[in-house]
XYZ file of C-alpha atoms in Angstrom:
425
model
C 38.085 52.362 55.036
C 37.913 55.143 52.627
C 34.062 56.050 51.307
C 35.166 55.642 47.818
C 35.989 51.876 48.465
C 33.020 51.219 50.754
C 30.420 52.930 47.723
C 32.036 50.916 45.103
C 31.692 47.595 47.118
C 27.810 48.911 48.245
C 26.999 49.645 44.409
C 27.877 46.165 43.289
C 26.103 44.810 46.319
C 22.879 46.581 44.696
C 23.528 45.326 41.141
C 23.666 41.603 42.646
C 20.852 42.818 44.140
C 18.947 43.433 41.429
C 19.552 40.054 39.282
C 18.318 38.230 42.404
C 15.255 40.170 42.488
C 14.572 39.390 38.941
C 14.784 35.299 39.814
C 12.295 33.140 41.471
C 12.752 32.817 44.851
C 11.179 30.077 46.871
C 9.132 31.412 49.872
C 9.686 29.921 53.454
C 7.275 29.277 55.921
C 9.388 31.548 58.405
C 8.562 34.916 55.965
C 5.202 34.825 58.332
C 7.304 35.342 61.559
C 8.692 38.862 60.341
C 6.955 41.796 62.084
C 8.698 45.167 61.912
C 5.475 46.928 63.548
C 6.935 45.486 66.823
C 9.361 48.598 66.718
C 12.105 45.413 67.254
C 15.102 44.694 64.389
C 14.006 41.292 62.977
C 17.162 38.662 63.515
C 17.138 35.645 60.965
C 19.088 33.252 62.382
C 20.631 29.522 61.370
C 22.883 27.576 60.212
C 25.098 28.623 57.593
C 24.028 28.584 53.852
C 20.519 27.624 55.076
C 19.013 30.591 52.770
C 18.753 33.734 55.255
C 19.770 36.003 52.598
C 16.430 35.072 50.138
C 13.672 34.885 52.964
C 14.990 38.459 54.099
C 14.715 39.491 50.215
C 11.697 37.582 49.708
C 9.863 39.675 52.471
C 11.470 42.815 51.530
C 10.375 42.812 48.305
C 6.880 41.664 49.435
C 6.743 44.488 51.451
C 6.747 46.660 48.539
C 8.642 49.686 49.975
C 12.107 51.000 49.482
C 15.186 49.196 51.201
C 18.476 49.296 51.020
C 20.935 46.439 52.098
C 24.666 46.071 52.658
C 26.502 42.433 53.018
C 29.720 42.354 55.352
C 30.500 38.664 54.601
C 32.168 40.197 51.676
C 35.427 39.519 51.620
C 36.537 43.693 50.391
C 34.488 45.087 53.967
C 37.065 42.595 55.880
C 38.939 45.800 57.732
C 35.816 47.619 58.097
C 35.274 48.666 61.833
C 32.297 50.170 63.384
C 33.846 53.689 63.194
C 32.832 53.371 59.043
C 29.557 52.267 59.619
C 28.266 56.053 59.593
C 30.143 56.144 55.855
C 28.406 52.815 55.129
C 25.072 54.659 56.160
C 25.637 57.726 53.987
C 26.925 56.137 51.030
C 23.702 53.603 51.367
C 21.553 56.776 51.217
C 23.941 58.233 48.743
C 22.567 55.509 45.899
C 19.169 54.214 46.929
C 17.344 57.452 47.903
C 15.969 57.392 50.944
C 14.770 54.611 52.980
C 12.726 53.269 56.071
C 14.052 50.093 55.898
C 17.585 48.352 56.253
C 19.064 44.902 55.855
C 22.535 44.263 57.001
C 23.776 40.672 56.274
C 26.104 39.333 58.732
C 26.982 42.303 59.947
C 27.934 40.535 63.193
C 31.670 40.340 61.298
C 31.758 43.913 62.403
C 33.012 44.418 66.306
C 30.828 47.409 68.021
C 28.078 46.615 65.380
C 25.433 46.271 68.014
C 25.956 50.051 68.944
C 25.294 51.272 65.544
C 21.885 48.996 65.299
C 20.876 50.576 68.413
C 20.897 53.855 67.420
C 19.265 53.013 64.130
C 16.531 51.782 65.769
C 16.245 54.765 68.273
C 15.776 56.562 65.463
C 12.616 54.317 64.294
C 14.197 52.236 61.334
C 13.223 49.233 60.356
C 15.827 47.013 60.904
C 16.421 43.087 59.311
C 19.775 41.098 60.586
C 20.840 37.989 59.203
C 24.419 35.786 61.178
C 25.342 32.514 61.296
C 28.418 33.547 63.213
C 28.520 32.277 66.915
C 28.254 35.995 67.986
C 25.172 36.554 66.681
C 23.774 33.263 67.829
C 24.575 33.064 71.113
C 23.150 34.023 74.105
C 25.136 37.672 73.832
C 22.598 38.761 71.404
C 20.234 39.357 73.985
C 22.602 41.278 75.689
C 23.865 43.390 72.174
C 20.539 44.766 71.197
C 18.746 44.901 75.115
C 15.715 43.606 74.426
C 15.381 45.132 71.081
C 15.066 41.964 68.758
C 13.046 39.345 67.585
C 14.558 36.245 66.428
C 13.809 34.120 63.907
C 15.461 30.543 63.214
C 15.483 29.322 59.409
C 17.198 25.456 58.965
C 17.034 23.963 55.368
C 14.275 23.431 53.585
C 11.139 21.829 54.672
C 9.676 18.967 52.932
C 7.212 20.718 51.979
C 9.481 23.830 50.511
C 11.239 21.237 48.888
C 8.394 19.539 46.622
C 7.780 24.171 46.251
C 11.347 24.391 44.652
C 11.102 21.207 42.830
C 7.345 21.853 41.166
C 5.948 18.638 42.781
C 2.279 19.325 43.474
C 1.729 18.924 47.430
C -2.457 18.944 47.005
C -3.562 17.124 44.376
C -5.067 13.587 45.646
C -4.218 11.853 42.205
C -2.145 8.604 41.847
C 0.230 10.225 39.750
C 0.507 13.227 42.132
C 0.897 10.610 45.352
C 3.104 9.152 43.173
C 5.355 12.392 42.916
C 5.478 13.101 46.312
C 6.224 10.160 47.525
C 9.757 10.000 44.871
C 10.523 13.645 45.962
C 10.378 12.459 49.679
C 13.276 9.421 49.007
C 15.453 12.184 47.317
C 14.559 14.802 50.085
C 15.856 11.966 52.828
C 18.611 11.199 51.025
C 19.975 15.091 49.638
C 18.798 16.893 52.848
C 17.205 20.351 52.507
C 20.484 22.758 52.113
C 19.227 24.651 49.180
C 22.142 25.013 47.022
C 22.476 20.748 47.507
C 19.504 21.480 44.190
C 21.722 23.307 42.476
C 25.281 21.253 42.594
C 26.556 17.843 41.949
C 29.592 17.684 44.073
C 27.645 17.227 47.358
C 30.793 15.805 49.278
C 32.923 19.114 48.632
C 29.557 21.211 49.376
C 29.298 19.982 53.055
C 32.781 19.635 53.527
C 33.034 23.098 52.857
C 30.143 24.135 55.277
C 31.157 21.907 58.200
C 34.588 23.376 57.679
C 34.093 27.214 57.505
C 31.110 26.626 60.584
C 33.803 25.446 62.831
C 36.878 27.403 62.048
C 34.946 30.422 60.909
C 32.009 30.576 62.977
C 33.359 29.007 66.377
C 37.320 28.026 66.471
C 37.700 31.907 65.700
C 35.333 33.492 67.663
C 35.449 31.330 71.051
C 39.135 31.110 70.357
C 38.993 26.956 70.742
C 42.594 25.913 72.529
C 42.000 22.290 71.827
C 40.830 22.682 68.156
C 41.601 18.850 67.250
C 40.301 17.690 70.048
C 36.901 19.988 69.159
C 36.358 19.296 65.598
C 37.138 15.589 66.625
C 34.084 16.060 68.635
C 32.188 17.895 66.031
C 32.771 15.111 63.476
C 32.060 12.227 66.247
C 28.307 13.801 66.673
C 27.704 13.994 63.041
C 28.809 10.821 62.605
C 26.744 8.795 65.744
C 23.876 11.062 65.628
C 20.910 10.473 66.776
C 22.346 9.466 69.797
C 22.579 9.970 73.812
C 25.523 11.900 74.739
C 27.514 11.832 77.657
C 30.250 14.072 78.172
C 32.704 12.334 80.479
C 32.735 9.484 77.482
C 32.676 12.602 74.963
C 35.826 13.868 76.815
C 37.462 10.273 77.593
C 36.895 9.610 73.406
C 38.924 13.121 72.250
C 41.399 12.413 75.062
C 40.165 15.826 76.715
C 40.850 16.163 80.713
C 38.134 18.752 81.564
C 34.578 17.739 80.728
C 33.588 21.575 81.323
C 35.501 21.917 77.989
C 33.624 19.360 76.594
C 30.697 20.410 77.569
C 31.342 24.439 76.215
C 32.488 22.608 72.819
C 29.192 21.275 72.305
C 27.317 23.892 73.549
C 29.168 26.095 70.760
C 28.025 23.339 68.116
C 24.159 23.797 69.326
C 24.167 27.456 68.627
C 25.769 27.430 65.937
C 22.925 25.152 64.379
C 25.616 21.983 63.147
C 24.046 20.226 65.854
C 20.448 20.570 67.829
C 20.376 19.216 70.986
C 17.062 17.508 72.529
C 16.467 17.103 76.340
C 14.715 14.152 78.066
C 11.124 14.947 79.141
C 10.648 15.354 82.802
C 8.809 17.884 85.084
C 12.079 18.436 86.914
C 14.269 21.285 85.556
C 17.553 19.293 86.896
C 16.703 16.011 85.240
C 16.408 17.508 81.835
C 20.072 18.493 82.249
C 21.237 15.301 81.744
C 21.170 12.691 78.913
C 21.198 15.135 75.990
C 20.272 13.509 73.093
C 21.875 14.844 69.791
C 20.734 15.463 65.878
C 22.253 16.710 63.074
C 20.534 19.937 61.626
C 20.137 17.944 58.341
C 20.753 14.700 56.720
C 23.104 15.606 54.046
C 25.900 15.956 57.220
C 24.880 12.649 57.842
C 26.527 11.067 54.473
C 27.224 13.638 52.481
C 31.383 13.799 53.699
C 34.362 12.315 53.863
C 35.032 9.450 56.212
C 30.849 8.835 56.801
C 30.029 5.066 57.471
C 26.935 5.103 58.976
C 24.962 7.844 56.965
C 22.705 5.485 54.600
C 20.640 4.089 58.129
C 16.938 5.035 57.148
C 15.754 5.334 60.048
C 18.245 7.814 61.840
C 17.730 10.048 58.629
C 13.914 9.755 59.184
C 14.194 10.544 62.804
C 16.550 13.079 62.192
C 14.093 14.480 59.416
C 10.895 14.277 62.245
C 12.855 16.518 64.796
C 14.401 19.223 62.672
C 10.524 19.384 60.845
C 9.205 19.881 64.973
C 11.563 22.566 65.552
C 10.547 24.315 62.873
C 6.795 24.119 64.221
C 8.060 24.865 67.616
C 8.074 28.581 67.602
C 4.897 29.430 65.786
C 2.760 26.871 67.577
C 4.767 27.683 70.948
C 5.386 24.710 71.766
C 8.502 22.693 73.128
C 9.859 19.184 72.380
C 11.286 16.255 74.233
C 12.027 13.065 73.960
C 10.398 9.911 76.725
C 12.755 7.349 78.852
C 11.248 6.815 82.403
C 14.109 4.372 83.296
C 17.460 3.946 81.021
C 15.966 0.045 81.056
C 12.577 1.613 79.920
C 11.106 2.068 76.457
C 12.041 5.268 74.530
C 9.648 7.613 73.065
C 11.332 9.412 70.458
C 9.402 12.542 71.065
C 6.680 14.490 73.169
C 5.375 17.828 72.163
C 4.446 20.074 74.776
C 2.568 23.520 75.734
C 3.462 24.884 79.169
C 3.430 21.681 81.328
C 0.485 19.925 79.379
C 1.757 17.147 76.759
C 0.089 17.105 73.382
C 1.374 14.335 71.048
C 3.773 11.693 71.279
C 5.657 10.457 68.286
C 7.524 7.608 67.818
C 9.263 7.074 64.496
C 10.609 3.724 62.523
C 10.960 3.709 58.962
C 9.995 0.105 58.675
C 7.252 -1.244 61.174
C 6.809 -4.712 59.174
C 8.508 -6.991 61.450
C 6.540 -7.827 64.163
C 9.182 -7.292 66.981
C 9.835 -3.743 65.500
C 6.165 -3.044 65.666
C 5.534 -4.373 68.996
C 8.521 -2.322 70.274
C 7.384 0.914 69.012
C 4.216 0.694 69.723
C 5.436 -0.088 73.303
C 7.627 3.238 73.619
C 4.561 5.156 72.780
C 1.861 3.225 75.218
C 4.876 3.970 77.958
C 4.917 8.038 77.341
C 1.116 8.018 77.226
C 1.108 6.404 80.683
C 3.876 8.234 81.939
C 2.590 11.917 80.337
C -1.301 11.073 80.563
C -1.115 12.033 76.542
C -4.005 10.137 74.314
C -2.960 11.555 71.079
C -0.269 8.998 69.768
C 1.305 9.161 66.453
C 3.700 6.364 64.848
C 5.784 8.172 62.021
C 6.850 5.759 59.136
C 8.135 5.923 55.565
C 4.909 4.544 54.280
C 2.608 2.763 55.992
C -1.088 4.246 57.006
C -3.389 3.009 59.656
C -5.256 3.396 62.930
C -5.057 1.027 65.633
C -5.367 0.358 69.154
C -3.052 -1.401 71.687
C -3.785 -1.175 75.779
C -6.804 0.380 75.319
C -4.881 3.235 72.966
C -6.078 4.734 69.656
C -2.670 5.123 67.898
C -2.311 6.795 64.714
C -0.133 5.237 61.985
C 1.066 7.951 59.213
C 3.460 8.067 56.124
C 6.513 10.407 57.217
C 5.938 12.728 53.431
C 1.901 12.980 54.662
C 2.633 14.088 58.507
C 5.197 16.603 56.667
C 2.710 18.469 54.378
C -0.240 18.935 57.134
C -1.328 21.813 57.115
């Protein structure tokens, strides 16, 4: 690509640039992670449209110090190879000056990328990477910049992002205010956390859009699926059941697939590309967390918000759903990992235990509506069973509103509103 084209795509780039800097930009939790003292390029990672571009801008521009920043989702840098990256480079110095720092979003589009990064960072530049294509977040990464990279996974919004963009006050202790939050917590179950979801009002063409382009775009292209029906048949099964336990010989039997390897790689593509997260059973044995994968959507708008959904409106899969994407997001900068608690398959579930090392911390169950007494009884029971089975004493029941403390076989159990547990600080 000649350097005239690639300066006159760049110079636009900057002028978008520079409106989005002048609008206000919602922070995210994740800005925190970001450490470019570590010497490593910074990798923002996620599902697509989940709002990588504005937490890389957010920090940039908190950083206060010159950066420049090319895009290569654009649809004019689609024949650019890695051999114009060096033009890309000059004509990047050519009209911001010079710079320490660089952000290249999804520059993973470009094959050989990795080699330019590299030297970049050789030569001690500060380096920020955003992808939601399956090259960049798959295990290959690790193997593309050797050990020189620091991930960092963004989903949608948080709750408590959410009540930030929509000006609901998350402190106050007021009626009105508990009020607020608790309205801005049905519409966050129901519309999901995608941030462009507050923008739009065709939601059903939004996320058909998204699932679409993730699995042609991001996975049927680069894995180069044989059996693409087959595959997004699978794709749309999981969003559609979800939560559920999977099992991929039923998986395979269901999309009429003969090979439940296959199966089993089509999944695994869904999980990192973040339409799907994955949650093993809790046991101290490596080879019996292999097995009965449970599996969640990365947000509740793919739950309902497309064609063909049935089965999206169930409150308490979208609260559940809600609980485990709002743990992952805890999971990295409290370094801690999350399961979920079935002794026997006859036993009580747990939906969750949250653990350091080999120590368990908390165990959560969550039901949005705890008012019948066999429901209660039940989910109570499922916790009392991980707490004997994990030695854990801190017990947490997650609902849509109710608030108590109680005890049942000799166990203090905590009873908490799902919007409260979501804004703790």
């Amino acid at each position: 690509m000649d350097k005239r084209t690639i300066e006159k795509v760049l110079t636009e780039q900057l002028e978008e640039l520079a409106v989005l800097k002048e609008s206000s930009l919602c922070p995210r939790d994740e800005e925190s992670q970001v450490d470019f003292d570590s010497g490593l390029a910074q990798v923002v990672i996620g599902v697509r449209r989940s709002g990588k571009s504005i937490l890389c801008h957010n920090v940039l521009m908190k950083l206060g110090e010159k950066f420049a920043y090319a895009d290569f989702d654009d649809e004019r840098f689609k024949d650019l190879t890695s051999d114009d990256l060096d033009n890309v480079l000059e004509v990047l110095y050519k009209i911001n000056g010079d710079f320490k720092v660089l952000l290249l979003d999804e520059i993973q589009n470009v094959d050989g990328w990795h080699l330019f990064v590299n030297r970049l960072l050789r030569k001690k530049m500060r380096i920020m990477i955003t992808g939601s294509n399956a090259k960049l977040l798959s295990a290959e990464l690790a193997t593309y910049l050797t050990g020189r990279h620091e991930p960092i996974v963004l989903y949608p919004f948080s709750f408590k992002e959410f009540c930030l963009y929509k000006k609901v006050d998350t402190d106050k202790m007021t009626t009105s205010a508990e009020g607020f939050r608790r309205a801005a917590f049905d519409e966050y179950m129901q519309q999901g956390g995608f941030p462009e979801l507050m923008k739009i009002k065709n939601h059903t063409k939004y996320i058909g859009t998204l699932v679409d382009n993730i699995l042609k775009r991001d996975i049927e292209k680069r894995y180069k699926i044989k059996y693409r029906l087959a595959f997004e048949n699978i794709a749309q099964h999981l969003l559609n059941v979800s939560p559920a336990t999977m099992d991929f010989t039923e998986l395979s039997n269901l999309v009429g697939l003969k090979s439940v390897h296959t199966t089993e790689n089509y999944v695994k593509y869904l999980n990192e590309a973040y339409l799907i997260k994955l949650l093993q059973k809790y046991s101290p044995k490596s080879k019996k967390r292999i097995y009965d994968n449970k599996v969640y959507t990365i947000d509740v708008a793919l739950m309902s918000e497309r064609e063909g959904t049935l089965a999206g409106d169930n409150l308490g899969w979208r609260l559940e759903t809600l609980v485990y994407i709002e743990l992952l997001r805890r999971k990295t900068p409290l370094e801690q990992d999350v399961f979920y608690y079935k002794k026997r398959p006859e036993s009580e579930e747990c939906d969750f235990v949250v653990c350091k090392k080999n120590k368990v911390l908390q165990a959560i169950q969550v039901c949005y509506d705890i008012t019948e007494d066999k429901t209660r009884k039940r989910e109570i029971n499922g916790l009392i069973s991980a707490a004997k089975g994990t030695k854990c004493t801190d017990l947490l029941l997650i609902t849509d509103h109710e608030r108590a403390d109680i005890e049942g076989q000799g166990y203090k159990i905590a009873i908490r509103p799902a919007y409260e547990w979501m804004l703790e600080k």
